[in-house]
Tab-separated table of C-alpha atoms in Angstrom:
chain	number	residue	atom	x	y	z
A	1	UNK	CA	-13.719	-5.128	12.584
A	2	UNK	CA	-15.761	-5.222	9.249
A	3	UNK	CA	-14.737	-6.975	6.448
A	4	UNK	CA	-16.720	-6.695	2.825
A	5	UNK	CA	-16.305	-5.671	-0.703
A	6	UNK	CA	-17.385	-2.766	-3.215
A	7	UNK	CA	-18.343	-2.935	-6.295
A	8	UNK	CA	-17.813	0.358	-8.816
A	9	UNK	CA	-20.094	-1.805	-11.591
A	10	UNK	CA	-18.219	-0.953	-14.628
A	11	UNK	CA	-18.647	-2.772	-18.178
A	12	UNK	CA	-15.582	-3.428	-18.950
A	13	UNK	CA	-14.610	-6.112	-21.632
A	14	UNK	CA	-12.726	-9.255	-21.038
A	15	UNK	CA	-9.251	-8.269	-23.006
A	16	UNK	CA	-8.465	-11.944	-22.864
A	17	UNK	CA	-12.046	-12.879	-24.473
A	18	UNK	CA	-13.168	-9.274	-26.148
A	19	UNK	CA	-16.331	-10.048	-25.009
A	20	UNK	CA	-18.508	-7.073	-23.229
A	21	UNK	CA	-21.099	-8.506	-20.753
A	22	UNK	CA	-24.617	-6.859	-21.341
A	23	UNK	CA	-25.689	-4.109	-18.377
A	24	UNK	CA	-28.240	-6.833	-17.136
A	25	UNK	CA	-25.493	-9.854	-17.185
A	26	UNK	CA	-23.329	-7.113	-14.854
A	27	UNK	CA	-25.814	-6.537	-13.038
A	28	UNK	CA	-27.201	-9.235	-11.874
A	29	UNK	CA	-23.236	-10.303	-11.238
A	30	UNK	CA	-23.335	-7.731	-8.948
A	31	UNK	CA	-26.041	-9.278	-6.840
A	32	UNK	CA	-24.731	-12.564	-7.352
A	33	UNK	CA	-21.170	-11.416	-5.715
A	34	UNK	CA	-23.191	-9.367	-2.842
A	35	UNK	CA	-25.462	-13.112	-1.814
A	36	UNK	CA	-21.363	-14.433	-2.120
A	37	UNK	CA	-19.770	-12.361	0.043
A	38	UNK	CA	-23.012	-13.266	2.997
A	39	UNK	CA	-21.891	-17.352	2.280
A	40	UNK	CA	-18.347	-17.032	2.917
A	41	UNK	CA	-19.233	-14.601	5.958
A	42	UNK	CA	-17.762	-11.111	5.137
A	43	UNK	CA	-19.906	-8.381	6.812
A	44	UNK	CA	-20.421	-5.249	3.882
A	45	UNK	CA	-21.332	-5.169	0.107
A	46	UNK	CA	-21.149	-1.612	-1.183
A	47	UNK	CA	-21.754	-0.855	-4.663
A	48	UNK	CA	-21.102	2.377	-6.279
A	49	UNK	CA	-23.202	5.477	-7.893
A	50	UNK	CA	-22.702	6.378	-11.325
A	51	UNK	CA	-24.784	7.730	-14.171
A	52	UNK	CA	-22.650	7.207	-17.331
A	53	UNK	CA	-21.201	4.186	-19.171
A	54	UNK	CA	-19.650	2.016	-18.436
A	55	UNK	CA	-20.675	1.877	-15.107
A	56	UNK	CA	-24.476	0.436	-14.323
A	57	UNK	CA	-25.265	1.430	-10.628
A	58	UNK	CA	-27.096	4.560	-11.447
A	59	UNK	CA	-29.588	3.451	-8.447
A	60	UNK	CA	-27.879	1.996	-5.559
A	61	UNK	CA	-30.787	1.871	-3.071
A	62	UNK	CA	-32.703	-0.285	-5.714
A	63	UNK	CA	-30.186	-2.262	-5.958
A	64	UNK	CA	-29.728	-2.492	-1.945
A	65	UNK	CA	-32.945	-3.151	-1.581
A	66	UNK	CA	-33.102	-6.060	-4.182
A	67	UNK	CA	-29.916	-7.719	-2.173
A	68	UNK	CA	-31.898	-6.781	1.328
A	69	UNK	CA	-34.634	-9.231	0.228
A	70	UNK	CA	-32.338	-12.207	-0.357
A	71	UNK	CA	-30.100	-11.910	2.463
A	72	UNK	CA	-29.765	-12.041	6.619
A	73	UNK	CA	-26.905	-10.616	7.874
A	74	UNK	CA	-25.131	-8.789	5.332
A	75	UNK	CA	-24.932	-4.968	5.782
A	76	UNK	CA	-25.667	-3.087	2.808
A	77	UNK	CA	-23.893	0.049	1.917
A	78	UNK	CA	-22.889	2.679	-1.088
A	79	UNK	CA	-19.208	2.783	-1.918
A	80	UNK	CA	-20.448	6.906	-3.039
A	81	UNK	CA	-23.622	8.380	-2.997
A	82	UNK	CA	-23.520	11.782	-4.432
A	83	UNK	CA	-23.695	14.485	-2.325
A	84	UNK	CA	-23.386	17.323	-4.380
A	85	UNK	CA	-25.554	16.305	-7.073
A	86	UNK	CA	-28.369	14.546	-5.143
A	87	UNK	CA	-31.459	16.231	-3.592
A	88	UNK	CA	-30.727	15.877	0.374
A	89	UNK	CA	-34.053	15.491	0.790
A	90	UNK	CA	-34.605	12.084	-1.838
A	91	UNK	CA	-31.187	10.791	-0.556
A	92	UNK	CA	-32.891	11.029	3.237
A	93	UNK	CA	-36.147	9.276	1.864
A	94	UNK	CA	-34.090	6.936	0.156
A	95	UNK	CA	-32.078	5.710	3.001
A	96	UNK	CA	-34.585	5.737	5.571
A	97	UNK	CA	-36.936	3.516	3.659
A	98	UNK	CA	-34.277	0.868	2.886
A	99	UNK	CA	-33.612	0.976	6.565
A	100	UNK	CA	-36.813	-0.101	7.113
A	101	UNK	CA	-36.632	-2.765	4.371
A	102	UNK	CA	-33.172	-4.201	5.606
A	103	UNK	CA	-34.418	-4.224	9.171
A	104	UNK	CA	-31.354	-1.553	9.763
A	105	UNK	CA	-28.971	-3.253	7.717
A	106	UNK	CA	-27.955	-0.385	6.393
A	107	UNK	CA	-25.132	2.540	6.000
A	108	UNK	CA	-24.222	5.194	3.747
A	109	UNK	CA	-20.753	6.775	2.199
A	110	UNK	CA	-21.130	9.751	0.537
A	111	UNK	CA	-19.092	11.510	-1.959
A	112	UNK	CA	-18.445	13.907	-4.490
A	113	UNK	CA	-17.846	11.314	-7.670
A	114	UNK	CA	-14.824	11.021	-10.029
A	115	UNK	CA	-17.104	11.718	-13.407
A	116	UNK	CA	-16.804	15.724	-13.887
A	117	UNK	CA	-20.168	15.527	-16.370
A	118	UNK	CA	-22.213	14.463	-13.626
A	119	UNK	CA	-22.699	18.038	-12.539
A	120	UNK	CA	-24.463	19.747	-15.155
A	121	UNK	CA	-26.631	16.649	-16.173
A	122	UNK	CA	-27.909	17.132	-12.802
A	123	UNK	CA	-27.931	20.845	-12.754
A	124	UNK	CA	-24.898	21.735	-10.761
A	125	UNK	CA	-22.054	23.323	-11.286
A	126	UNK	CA	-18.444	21.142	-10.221
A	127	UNK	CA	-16.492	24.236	-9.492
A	128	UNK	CA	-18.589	24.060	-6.496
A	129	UNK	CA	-18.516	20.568	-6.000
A	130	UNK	CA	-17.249	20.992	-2.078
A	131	UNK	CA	-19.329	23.603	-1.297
A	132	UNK	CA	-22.606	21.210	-2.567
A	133	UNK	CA	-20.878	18.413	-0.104
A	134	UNK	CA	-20.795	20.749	2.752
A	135	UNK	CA	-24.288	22.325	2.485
A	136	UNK	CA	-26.192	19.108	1.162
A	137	UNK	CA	-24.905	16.712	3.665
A	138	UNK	CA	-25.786	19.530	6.211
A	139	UNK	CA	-29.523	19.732	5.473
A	140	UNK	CA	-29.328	15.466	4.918
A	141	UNK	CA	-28.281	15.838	8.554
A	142	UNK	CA	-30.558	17.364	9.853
A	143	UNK	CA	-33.703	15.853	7.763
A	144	UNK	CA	-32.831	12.199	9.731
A	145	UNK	CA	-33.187	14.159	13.277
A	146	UNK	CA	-35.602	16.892	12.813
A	147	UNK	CA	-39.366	17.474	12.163
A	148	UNK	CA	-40.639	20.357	10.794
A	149	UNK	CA	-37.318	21.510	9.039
A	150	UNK	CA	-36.870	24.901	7.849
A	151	UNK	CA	-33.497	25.537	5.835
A	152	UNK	CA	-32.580	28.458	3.229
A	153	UNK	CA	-29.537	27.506	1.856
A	154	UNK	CA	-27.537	28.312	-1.814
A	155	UNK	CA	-27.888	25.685	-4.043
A	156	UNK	CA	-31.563	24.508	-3.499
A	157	UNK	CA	-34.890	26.122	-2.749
A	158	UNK	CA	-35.759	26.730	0.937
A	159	UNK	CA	-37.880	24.504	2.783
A	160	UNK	CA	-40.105	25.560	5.229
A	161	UNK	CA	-42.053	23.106	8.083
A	162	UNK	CA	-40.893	20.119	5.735
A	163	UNK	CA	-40.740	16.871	7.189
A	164	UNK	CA	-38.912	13.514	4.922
A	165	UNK	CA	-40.578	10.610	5.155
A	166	UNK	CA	-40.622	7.700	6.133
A	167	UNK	CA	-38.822	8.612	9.901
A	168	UNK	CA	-35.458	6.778	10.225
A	169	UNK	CA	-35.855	3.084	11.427
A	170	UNK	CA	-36.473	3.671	15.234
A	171	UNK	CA	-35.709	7.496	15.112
A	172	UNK	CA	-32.064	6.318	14.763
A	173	UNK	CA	-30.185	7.873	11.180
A	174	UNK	CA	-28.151	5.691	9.017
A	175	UNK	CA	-24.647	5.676	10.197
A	176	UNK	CA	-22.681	7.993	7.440
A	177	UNK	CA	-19.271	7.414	5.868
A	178	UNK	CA	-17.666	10.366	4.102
A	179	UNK	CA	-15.507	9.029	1.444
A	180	UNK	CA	-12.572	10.888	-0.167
A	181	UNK	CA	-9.405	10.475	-2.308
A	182	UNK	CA	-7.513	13.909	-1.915
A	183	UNK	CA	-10.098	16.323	-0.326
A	184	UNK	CA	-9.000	17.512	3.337
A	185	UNK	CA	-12.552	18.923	3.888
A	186	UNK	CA	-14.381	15.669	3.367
A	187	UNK	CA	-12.196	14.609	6.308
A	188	UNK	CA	-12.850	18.093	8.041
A	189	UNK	CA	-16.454	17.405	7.300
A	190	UNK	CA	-16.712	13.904	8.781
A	191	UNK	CA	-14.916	14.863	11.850
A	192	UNK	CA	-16.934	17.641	12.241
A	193	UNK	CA	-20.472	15.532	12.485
A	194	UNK	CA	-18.297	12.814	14.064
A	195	UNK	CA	-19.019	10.285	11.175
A	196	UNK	CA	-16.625	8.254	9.813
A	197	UNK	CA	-13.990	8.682	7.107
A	198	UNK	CA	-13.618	6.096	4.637
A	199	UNK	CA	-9.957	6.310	2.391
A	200	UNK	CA	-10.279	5.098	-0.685
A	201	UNK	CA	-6.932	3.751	-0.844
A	202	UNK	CA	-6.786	2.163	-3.985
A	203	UNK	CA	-4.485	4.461	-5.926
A	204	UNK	CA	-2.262	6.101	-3.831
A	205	UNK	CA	0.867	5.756	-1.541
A	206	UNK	CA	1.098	4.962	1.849
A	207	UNK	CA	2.041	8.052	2.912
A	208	UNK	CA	-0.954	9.957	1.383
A	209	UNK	CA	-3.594	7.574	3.416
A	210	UNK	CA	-2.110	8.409	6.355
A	211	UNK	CA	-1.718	12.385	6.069
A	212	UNK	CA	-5.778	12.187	5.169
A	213	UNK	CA	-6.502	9.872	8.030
A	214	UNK	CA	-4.195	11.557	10.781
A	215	UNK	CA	-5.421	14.901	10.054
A	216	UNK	CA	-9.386	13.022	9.900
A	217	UNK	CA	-8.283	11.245	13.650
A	218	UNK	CA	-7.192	14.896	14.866
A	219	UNK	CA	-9.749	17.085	14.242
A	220	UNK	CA	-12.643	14.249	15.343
A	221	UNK	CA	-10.979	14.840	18.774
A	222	UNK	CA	-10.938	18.626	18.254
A	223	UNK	CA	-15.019	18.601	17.904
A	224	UNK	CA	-15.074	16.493	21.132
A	225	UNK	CA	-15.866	12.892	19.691
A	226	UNK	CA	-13.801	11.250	21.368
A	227	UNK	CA	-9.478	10.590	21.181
A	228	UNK	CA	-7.867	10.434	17.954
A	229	UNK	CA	-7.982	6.830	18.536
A	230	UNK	CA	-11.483	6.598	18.282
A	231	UNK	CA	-12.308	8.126	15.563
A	232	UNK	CA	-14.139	5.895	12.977
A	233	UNK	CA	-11.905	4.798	10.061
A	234	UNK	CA	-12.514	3.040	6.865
A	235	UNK	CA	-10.342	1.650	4.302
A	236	UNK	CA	-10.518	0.393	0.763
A	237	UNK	CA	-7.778	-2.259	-1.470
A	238	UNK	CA	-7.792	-3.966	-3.893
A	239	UNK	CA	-6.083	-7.804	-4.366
A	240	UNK	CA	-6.282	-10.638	-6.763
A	241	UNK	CA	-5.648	-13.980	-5.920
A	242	UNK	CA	-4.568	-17.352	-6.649
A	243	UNK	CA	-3.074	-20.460	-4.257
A	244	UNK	CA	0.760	-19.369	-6.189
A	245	UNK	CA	1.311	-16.136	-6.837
A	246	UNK	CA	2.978	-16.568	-9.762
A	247	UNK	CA	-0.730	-17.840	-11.235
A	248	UNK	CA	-2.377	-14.604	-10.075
A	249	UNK	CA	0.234	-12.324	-11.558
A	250	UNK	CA	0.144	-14.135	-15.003
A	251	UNK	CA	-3.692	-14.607	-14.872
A	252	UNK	CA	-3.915	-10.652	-13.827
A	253	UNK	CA	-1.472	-8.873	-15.737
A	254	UNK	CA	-4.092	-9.021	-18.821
A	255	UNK	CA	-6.624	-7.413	-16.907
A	256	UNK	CA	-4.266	-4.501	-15.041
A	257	UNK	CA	-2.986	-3.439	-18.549
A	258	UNK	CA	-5.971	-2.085	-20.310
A	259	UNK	CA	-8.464	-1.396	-17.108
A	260	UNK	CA	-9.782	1.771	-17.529
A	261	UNK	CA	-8.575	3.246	-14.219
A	262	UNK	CA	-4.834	2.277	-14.465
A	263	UNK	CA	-4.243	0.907	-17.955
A	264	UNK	CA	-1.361	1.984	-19.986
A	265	UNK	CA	0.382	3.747	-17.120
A	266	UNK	CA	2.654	1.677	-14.732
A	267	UNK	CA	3.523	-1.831	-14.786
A	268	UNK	CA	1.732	-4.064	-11.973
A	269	UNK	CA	5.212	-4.522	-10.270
A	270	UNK	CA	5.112	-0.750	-10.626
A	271	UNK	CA	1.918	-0.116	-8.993
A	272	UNK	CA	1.730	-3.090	-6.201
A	273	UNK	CA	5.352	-1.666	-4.633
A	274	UNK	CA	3.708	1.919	-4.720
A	275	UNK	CA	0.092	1.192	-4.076
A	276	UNK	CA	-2.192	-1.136	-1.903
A	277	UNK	CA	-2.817	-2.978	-4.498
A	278	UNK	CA	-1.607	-6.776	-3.535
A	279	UNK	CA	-1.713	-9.534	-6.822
A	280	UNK	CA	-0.682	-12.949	-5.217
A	281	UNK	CA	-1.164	-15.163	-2.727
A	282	UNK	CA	-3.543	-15.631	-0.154
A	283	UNK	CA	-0.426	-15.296	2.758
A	284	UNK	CA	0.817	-11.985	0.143
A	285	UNK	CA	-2.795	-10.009	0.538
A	286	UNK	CA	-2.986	-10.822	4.281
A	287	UNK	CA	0.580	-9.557	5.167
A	288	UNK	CA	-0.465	-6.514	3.007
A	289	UNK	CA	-3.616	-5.406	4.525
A	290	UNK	CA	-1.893	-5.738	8.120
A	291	UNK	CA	0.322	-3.161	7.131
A	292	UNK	CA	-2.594	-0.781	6.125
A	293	UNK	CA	-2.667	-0.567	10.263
A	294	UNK	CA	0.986	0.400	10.216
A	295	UNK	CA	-0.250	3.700	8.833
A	296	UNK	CA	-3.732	4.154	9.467
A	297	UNK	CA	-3.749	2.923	12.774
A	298	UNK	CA	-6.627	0.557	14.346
A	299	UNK	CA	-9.177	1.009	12.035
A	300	UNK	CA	-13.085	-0.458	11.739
A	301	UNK	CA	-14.106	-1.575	7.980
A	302	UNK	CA	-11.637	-3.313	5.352
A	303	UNK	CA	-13.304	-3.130	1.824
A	304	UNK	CA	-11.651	-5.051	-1.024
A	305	UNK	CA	-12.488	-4.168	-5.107
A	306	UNK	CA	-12.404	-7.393	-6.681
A	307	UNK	CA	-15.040	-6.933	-9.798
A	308	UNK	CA	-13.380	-4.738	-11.844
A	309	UNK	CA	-11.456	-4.085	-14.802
A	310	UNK	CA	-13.725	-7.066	-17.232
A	311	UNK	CA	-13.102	-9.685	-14.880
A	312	UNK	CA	-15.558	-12.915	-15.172
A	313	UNK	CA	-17.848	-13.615	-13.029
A	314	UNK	CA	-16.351	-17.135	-12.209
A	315	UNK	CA	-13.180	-15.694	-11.317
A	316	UNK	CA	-14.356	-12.935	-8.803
A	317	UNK	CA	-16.983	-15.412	-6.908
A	318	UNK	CA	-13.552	-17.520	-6.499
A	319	UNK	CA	-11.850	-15.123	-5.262
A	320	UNK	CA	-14.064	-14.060	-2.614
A	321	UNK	CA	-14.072	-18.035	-1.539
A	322	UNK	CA	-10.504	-17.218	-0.910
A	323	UNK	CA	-10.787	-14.091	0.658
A	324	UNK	CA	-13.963	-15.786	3.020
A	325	UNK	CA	-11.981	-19.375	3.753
A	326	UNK	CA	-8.396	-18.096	4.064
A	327	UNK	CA	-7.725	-14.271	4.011
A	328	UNK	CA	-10.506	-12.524	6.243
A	329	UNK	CA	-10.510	-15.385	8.808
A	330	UNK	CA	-6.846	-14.414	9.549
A	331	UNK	CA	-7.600	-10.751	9.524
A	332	UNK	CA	-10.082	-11.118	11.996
A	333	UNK	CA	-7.560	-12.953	14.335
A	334	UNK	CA	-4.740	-10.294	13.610
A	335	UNK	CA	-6.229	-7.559	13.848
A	336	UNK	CA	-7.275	-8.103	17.286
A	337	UNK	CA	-4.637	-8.568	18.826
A	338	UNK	CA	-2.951	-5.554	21.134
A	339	UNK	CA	-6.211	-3.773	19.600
A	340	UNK	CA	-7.255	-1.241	22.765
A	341	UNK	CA	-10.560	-1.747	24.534
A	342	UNK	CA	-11.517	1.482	23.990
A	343	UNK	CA	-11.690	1.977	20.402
A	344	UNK	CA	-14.995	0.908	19.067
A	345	UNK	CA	-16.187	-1.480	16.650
A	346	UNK	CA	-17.911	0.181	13.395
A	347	UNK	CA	-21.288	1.390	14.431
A	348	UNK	CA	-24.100	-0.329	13.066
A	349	UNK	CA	-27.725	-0.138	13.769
A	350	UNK	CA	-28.043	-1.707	17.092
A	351	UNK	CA	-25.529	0.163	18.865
A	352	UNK	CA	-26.585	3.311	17.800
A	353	UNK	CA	-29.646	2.669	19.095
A	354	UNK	CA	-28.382	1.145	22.016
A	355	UNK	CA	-26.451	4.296	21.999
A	356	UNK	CA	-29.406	6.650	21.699
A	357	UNK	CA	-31.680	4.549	24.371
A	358	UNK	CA	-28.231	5.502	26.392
A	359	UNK	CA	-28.244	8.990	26.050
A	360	UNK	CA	-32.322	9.037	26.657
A	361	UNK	CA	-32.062	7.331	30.244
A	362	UNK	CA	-29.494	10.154	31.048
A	363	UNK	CA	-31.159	12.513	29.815
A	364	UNK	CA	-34.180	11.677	31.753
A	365	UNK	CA	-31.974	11.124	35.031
A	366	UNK	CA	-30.371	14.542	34.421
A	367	UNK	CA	-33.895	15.996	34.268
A	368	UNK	CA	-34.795	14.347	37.799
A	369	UNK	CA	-31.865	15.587	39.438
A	370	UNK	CA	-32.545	18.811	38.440
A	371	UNK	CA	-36.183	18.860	39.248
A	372	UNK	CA	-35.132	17.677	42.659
A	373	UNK	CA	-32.184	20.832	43.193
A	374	UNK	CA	-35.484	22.909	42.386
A	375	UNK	CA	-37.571	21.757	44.662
């Protein structure tokens, strides 16, 4: 199982200080938190796409490319890349070059966005924001697998004999998340290609993850990927921590009140008893996130929002020495146990090209036998 953070790079004052870090202080925090989460050994750093303040990560593969240089093992993803209001065609150059920069270290989630302006600074219209998933991420698709494309479709002009370039990293695509809040066709969609399906599951109850992730798990065995079991499923949280979790609760409550996405609404003891969101102790955020599998089942990445809502830089890279020294550690461990051998591990380059090298010899073997009926 993965373990990582994402990062939705908002610039957000510190309501205990006032101050308002600078976009370049934020983001070079953000790299400093990714090269953090490689030392302590988590697996993912995602960062989000936005183009409007507060938030900074108007380029993520930039960005992801930046990190690729200074680290080894770390795979690099997007917490959303927009769909709907990206050309399929620069998102599939995009990808396939930092691919080839990260030596494969590299996956995608894409989404539809929470910022309804987006649209028509980029042209498009949001009424037909699901409509832009579905035929954008289809054309994306098949851009990573095909030469010589040809495609007419509604919201972009046709292409004919077009080829992206560079090729995929050893003809092999990026593995795709789709990532969704509320949207049964996002989940409809990723079973569909047999992707995976990455909850946010930040904001809502327990019971709403699990609707979107059964009905996710059942139609990925309807299109013939596999049991319900082994579908590919992602999850988000989001946890602040201290040793006593009376510490974390005083130092946090500051923060909760006026962040941007939850501010002035419920109280934190509101929110953590109807949400996943877990402020306490290291022990409090591990029995938490073991009861995300309660609901959502066995499951393959665990990402954790821990930069948000003005906090310092200081305080986030200690909490991620927390979650890598006495949180994920114990995840690992739990999470294993009475998992079933037969559903997978989240994909990453080398077994889908393993995967792909697979599917080649038996291809070639099937072509043998039936050269040999023939004859």
């Amino acid at each position: 199982m993965q373990f990582g953070i994402f990062s939705v790079g908002d610039v957000t004052p510190d309501p205990t200080t006032g101050r308002t870090p600078t976009e370049r202080e934020r983001i070079k925090a953000m790299v400093a938190i990714a090269l953090k989460a490689e030392e302590v050994g988590l697996d993912v750093f995602a960062t989000g796409e936005h183009h409007n303040p507060p938030f900074v990560p108007s380029s993520p593969t930039t960005m992801l490319g930046y990190i690729a240089a200074r680290t080894e093992r770390l795979v690099l993803s997007t917490s959303t890349t927009l769909i709907t209001t990206n050309d399929p065609v620069k998102i599939a150059e995009d990808f396939a070059m930092l691919q080839h920069l990260a030596d494969g270290r590299v996956d995608v989630m894409m989404g539809r966005g929470n910022t309804g302006p987006v649209y028509p600074w980029f042209g498009k219209d949001i009424r037909q924001g699901i409509n832009l998933a579905v035929e954008n991420y289809a054309l994306l698709h098949r851009l990573w697998r095909e030469e010589g494309v040809d495609w007419e479709g509604r919201f972009r002009t046709p292409l004919q004999g077009f080829t992206s370039t560079p090729r995929p990293l050893d003809g092999v695509a990026p593995f795709v998340w789709h990532g969704s809040i509320r949207s049964p066709e996002i989940a409809e969609q990723a079973a569909y290609y047999g992707d995976g399906f990455f909850h946010n599951n930040i904001f809502w109850p327990a019971d709403h993850t699990k609707r979107m992730v059964e009905l996710y798990r059942q139609r990925y065995a309807h299109y013939g990927h596999g049991t319900p079991e082994q579908a590919i499923v992602g999850l988000g949280g989001q946890v602040f921590m201290r040793r006593n979790s009376q510490d974390a609760v005083h130092e946090f409550r500051p923060y909760f009140d006026v962040a941007p996405v939850y501010g002035h609404g419920p109280s934190l003891e509101e929110f953590t008893e109807q949400t996943p969101l877990t402020v306490g102790s290291p022990q409090q955020v591990i029995e938490k996130t073991l009861a995300f599998r309660d609901y959502a089942g066995d499951y393959q990445r665990q990402l954790f929002l821990m930069d948000h809502a003005g906090l310092p830089l200081k305080t986030v890279l200690e909490q991620l020495d927390l979650l890598g020294e006495e949180v994920v550690p114990v995840l690992r461990k739990e999470f294993a146990k009475d998992r079933p051998a037969d559903v997978p591990d989240a994909p990453t380059h080398a077994s889908l090209l393993a995967g792909a090298r697979k599917d080649a010899r038996e291809d070639v073997r099937e072509d043998v036998r039936e050269e040999g009926v023939r004859a």
